[in-house]
């Protein structure tokens, strides 16, 4: 049995895509809703997207990814208004993870990206009684 570790501000979190299915939520609709106007013009409905190649800039590894995730990570997530000061904290965290290609991030890294609350406050939200947007601690396979 592995030891139980209490999450802290360095614990990594990610979006558990299975959570949406298990909770009757539509991940594709959430992804589509986060698109900027330019990308939404390319993909007018959540089901319009296809698989595209993503090249890891550090390793050169090519993987097939959903075009909505790619647009969010490579275009929309880089726009100044993708995360706004008036956006609810949980939505800002969700969008930060989208912009990061759902690569795990710690509350410290999330704070650096969204500049809302503080790392300890972000951790409290992520470890609250209700899971929001499927954001859970990352467990390496």
PDB file of C-alpha atoms in Angstrom:
ATOM      1  CA  UNK A   1       0.000   0.000   0.000  1.00  0.00           C
ATOM      2  CA  UNK A   2       1.401   3.396  -0.965  1.00  0.00           C
ATOM      3  CA  UNK A   3       1.625   6.071   1.731  1.00  0.00           C
ATOM      4  CA  UNK A   4      -1.061   8.756   1.839  1.00  0.00           C
ATOM      5  CA  UNK A   5       0.420  12.120   0.978  1.00  0.00           C
ATOM      6  CA  UNK A   6      -1.315  15.320   1.995  1.00  0.00           C
ATOM      7  CA  UNK A   7      -1.456  17.689  -1.008  1.00  0.00           C
ATOM      8  CA  UNK A   8       0.440  20.955  -0.706  1.00  0.00           C
ATOM      9  CA  UNK A   9       1.146  23.935  -2.983  1.00  0.00           C
ATOM     10  CA  UNK A  10       3.657  21.846  -4.950  1.00  0.00           C
ATOM     11  CA  UNK A  11       1.208  18.989  -5.644  1.00  0.00           C
ATOM     12  CA  UNK A  12       0.397  18.648  -9.342  1.00  0.00           C
ATOM     13  CA  UNK A  13      -3.202  18.869 -10.590  1.00  0.00           C
ATOM     14  CA  UNK A  14      -4.757  18.169 -13.978  1.00  0.00           C
ATOM     15  CA  UNK A  15      -8.154  17.831 -15.650  1.00  0.00           C
ATOM     16  CA  UNK A  16      -9.465  14.274 -15.371  1.00  0.00           C
ATOM     17  CA  UNK A  17     -11.330  13.892 -18.660  1.00  0.00           C
ATOM     18  CA  UNK A  18     -13.186  10.819 -17.347  1.00  0.00           C
ATOM     19  CA  UNK A  19     -14.734  12.967 -14.619  1.00  0.00           C
ATOM     20  CA  UNK A  20     -16.908  14.730 -17.196  1.00  0.00           C
ATOM     21  CA  UNK A  21     -18.362  11.478 -18.500  1.00  0.00           C
ATOM     22  CA  UNK A  22     -18.871  10.095 -15.002  1.00  0.00           C
ATOM     23  CA  UNK A  23     -20.691  13.278 -13.925  1.00  0.00           C
ATOM     24  CA  UNK A  24     -22.869  13.765 -16.994  1.00  0.00           C
ATOM     25  CA  UNK A  25     -20.955  16.824 -18.189  1.00  0.00           C
ATOM     26  CA  UNK A  26     -19.798  17.490 -21.742  1.00  0.00           C
ATOM     27  CA  UNK A  27     -16.044  18.146 -21.871  1.00  0.00           C
ATOM     28  CA  UNK A  28     -16.180  19.038 -25.566  1.00  0.00           C
ATOM     29  CA  UNK A  29     -18.808  21.709 -24.837  1.00  0.00           C
ATOM     30  CA  UNK A  30     -16.579  23.140 -22.083  1.00  0.00           C
ATOM     31  CA  UNK A  31     -13.573  23.171 -24.421  1.00  0.00           C
ATOM     32  CA  UNK A  32     -15.611  24.811 -27.174  1.00  0.00           C
ATOM     33  CA  UNK A  33     -16.957  27.449 -24.768  1.00  0.00           C
ATOM     34  CA  UNK A  34     -13.389  28.441 -23.865  1.00  0.00           C
ATOM     35  CA  UNK A  35     -12.338  29.019 -27.504  1.00  0.00           C
ATOM     36  CA  UNK A  36     -11.629  32.546 -28.701  1.00  0.00           C
ATOM     37  CA  UNK A  37     -13.751  33.972 -31.523  1.00  0.00           C
ATOM     38  CA  UNK A  38     -11.119  33.140 -34.169  1.00  0.00           C
ATOM     39  CA  UNK A  39     -10.943  29.471 -33.175  1.00  0.00           C
ATOM     40  CA  UNK A  40     -14.705  29.223 -32.747  1.00  0.00           C
ATOM     41  CA  UNK A  41     -14.992  30.342 -36.383  1.00  0.00           C
ATOM     42  CA  UNK A  42     -12.768  27.397 -37.364  1.00  0.00           C
ATOM     43  CA  UNK A  43     -14.814  24.983 -35.226  1.00  0.00           C
ATOM     44  CA  UNK A  44     -18.424  26.281 -35.075  1.00  0.00           C
ATOM     45  CA  UNK A  45     -19.672  23.382 -32.940  1.00  0.00           C
ATOM     46  CA  UNK A  46     -17.936  21.205 -30.315  1.00  0.00           C
ATOM     47  CA  UNK A  47     -18.044  18.224 -32.673  1.00  0.00           C
ATOM     48  CA  UNK A  48     -16.373  19.958 -35.638  1.00  0.00           C
ATOM     49  CA  UNK A  49     -12.833  19.365 -34.402  1.00  0.00           C
ATOM     50  CA  UNK A  50     -10.526  16.641 -35.634  1.00  0.00           C
ATOM     51  CA  UNK A  51      -7.192  15.186 -34.582  1.00  0.00           C
ATOM     52  CA  UNK A  52      -4.074  17.191 -35.413  1.00  0.00           C
ATOM     53  CA  UNK A  53      -0.356  16.591 -34.893  1.00  0.00           C
ATOM     54  CA  UNK A  54       1.348  18.282 -31.961  1.00  0.00           C
ATOM     55  CA  UNK A  55       5.139  18.397 -31.903  1.00  0.00           C
ATOM     56  CA  UNK A  56       6.776  18.651 -28.484  1.00  0.00           C
ATOM     57  CA  UNK A  57       9.246  21.539 -28.863  1.00  0.00           C
ATOM     58  CA  UNK A  58      11.701  19.992 -26.394  1.00  0.00           C
ATOM     59  CA  UNK A  59      11.709  16.366 -27.533  1.00  0.00           C
ATOM     60  CA  UNK A  60      10.383  16.544 -31.091  1.00  0.00           C
ATOM     61  CA  UNK A  61       7.886  13.799 -30.219  1.00  0.00           C
ATOM     62  CA  UNK A  62       4.764  13.922 -32.397  1.00  0.00           C
ATOM     63  CA  UNK A  63       1.418  13.068 -30.835  1.00  0.00           C
ATOM     64  CA  UNK A  64      -2.136  13.214 -32.186  1.00  0.00           C
ATOM     65  CA  UNK A  65      -4.303  15.608 -30.190  1.00  0.00           C
ATOM     66  CA  UNK A  66      -7.804  16.991 -30.395  1.00  0.00           C
ATOM     67  CA  UNK A  67      -7.873  20.235 -32.408  1.00  0.00           C
ATOM     68  CA  UNK A  68      -9.896  22.020 -29.696  1.00  0.00           C
ATOM     69  CA  UNK A  69      -7.181  21.296 -27.107  1.00  0.00           C
ATOM     70  CA  UNK A  70      -4.558  22.420 -29.623  1.00  0.00           C
ATOM     71  CA  UNK A  71      -6.346  25.709 -30.325  1.00  0.00           C
ATOM     72  CA  UNK A  72      -6.750  26.340 -26.609  1.00  0.00           C
ATOM     73  CA  UNK A  73      -3.121  25.563 -25.802  1.00  0.00           C
ATOM     74  CA  UNK A  74      -1.458  27.177 -28.795  1.00  0.00           C
ATOM     75  CA  UNK A  75      -3.713  30.131 -29.575  1.00  0.00           C
ATOM     76  CA  UNK A  76      -6.597  31.021 -27.266  1.00  0.00           C
ATOM     77  CA  UNK A  77      -4.646  30.385 -24.068  1.00  0.00           C
ATOM     78  CA  UNK A  78      -1.984  32.842 -25.199  1.00  0.00           C
ATOM     79  CA  UNK A  79      -4.489  35.711 -25.573  1.00  0.00           C
ATOM     80  CA  UNK A  80      -4.507  38.378 -22.858  1.00  0.00           C
ATOM     81  CA  UNK A  81      -8.249  38.000 -22.238  1.00  0.00           C
ATOM     82  CA  UNK A  82      -8.287  34.195 -21.930  1.00  0.00           C
ATOM     83  CA  UNK A  83      -8.154  34.545 -18.144  1.00  0.00           C
ATOM     84  CA  UNK A  84      -9.604  37.753 -16.756  1.00  0.00           C
ATOM     85  CA  UNK A  85      -9.477  39.317 -13.276  1.00  0.00           C
ATOM     86  CA  UNK A  86     -13.276  39.050 -12.934  1.00  0.00           C
ATOM     87  CA  UNK A  87     -13.433  35.360 -13.900  1.00  0.00           C
ATOM     88  CA  UNK A  88     -14.352  32.954 -11.070  1.00  0.00           C
ATOM     89  CA  UNK A  89     -11.271  31.294  -9.582  1.00  0.00           C
ATOM     90  CA  UNK A  90     -12.270  27.744 -10.552  1.00  0.00           C
ATOM     91  CA  UNK A  91     -12.836  28.761 -14.183  1.00  0.00           C
ATOM     92  CA  UNK A  92      -9.491  30.583 -14.236  1.00  0.00           C
ATOM     93  CA  UNK A  93      -7.749  27.436 -12.930  1.00  0.00           C
ATOM     94  CA  UNK A  94      -9.544  25.307 -15.542  1.00  0.00           C
ATOM     95  CA  UNK A  95      -8.490  27.680 -18.313  1.00  0.00           C
ATOM     96  CA  UNK A  96      -4.896  27.757 -17.080  1.00  0.00           C
ATOM     97  CA  UNK A  97      -4.795  23.969 -17.349  1.00  0.00           C
ATOM     98  CA  UNK A  98      -6.371  24.152 -20.832  1.00  0.00           C
ATOM     99  CA  UNK A  99      -3.773  26.703 -21.925  1.00  0.00           C
ATOM    100  CA  UNK A 100      -1.089  24.386 -20.582  1.00  0.00           C
ATOM    101  CA  UNK A 101      -2.384  21.491 -22.712  1.00  0.00           C
ATOM    102  CA  UNK A 102      -3.631  19.783 -19.533  1.00  0.00           C
ATOM    103  CA  UNK A 103      -0.058  19.190 -18.467  1.00  0.00           C
ATOM    104  CA  UNK A 104      -0.165  18.984 -14.657  1.00  0.00           C
ATOM    105  CA  UNK A 105       0.404  22.209 -12.732  1.00  0.00           C
ATOM    106  CA  UNK A 106       0.893  22.948  -9.042  1.00  0.00           C
ATOM    107  CA  UNK A 107      -1.079  25.623  -7.173  1.00  0.00           C
ATOM    108  CA  UNK A 108       2.143  27.661  -7.235  1.00  0.00           C
ATOM    109  CA  UNK A 109       2.362  27.425 -11.040  1.00  0.00           C
ATOM    110  CA  UNK A 110      -1.366  28.076 -11.364  1.00  0.00           C
ATOM    111  CA  UNK A 111      -1.002  31.225  -9.282  1.00  0.00           C
ATOM    112  CA  UNK A 112       1.850  32.417 -11.512  1.00  0.00           C
ATOM    113  CA  UNK A 113      -0.418  31.944 -14.547  1.00  0.00           C
ATOM    114  CA  UNK A 114      -3.700  33.382 -13.245  1.00  0.00           C
ATOM    115  CA  UNK A 115      -2.563  35.896 -10.583  1.00  0.00           C
ATOM    116  CA  UNK A 116      -5.704  35.338  -8.515  1.00  0.00           C
ATOM    117  CA  UNK A 117      -5.868  34.436  -4.821  1.00  0.00           C
ATOM    118  CA  UNK A 118      -2.571  32.834  -3.716  1.00  0.00           C
ATOM    119  CA  UNK A 119      -1.105  29.293  -3.922  1.00  0.00           C
ATOM    120  CA  UNK A 120      -2.591  28.255  -0.556  1.00  0.00           C
ATOM    121  CA  UNK A 121      -6.012  29.625  -1.542  1.00  0.00           C
ATOM    122  CA  UNK A 122      -5.875  27.807  -4.874  1.00  0.00           C
ATOM    123  CA  UNK A 123      -4.994  24.582  -3.048  1.00  0.00           C
ATOM    124  CA  UNK A 124      -7.971  25.052  -0.693  1.00  0.00           C
ATOM    125  CA  UNK A 125     -10.303  25.453  -3.673  1.00  0.00           C
ATOM    126  CA  UNK A 126      -8.866  22.409  -5.448  1.00  0.00           C
ATOM    127  CA  UNK A 127      -9.132  20.261  -2.326  1.00  0.00           C
ATOM    128  CA  UNK A 128     -12.640  21.472  -1.426  1.00  0.00           C
ATOM    129  CA  UNK A 129     -15.635  19.216  -0.925  1.00  0.00           C
ATOM    130  CA  UNK A 130     -16.694  19.414  -4.589  1.00  0.00           C
ATOM    131  CA  UNK A 131     -14.551  18.711  -7.635  1.00  0.00           C
ATOM    132  CA  UNK A 132     -14.911  21.507 -10.174  1.00  0.00           C
ATOM    133  CA  UNK A 133     -14.202  21.006 -13.896  1.00  0.00           C
ATOM    134  CA  UNK A 134     -12.707  17.585 -13.173  1.00  0.00           C
ATOM    135  CA  UNK A 135      -9.556  19.106 -11.641  1.00  0.00           C
ATOM    136  CA  UNK A 136      -7.912  16.514  -9.406  1.00  0.00           C
ATOM    137  CA  UNK A 137      -4.421  15.672  -8.112  1.00  0.00           C
ATOM    138  CA  UNK A 138      -2.273  14.154 -10.832  1.00  0.00           C
ATOM    139  CA  UNK A 139      -1.168  10.548 -10.316  1.00  0.00           C
ATOM    140  CA  UNK A 140       1.591   9.392 -12.624  1.00  0.00           C
ATOM    141  CA  UNK A 141       0.760   6.092 -14.381  1.00  0.00           C
TER     142      UNK A 141
END
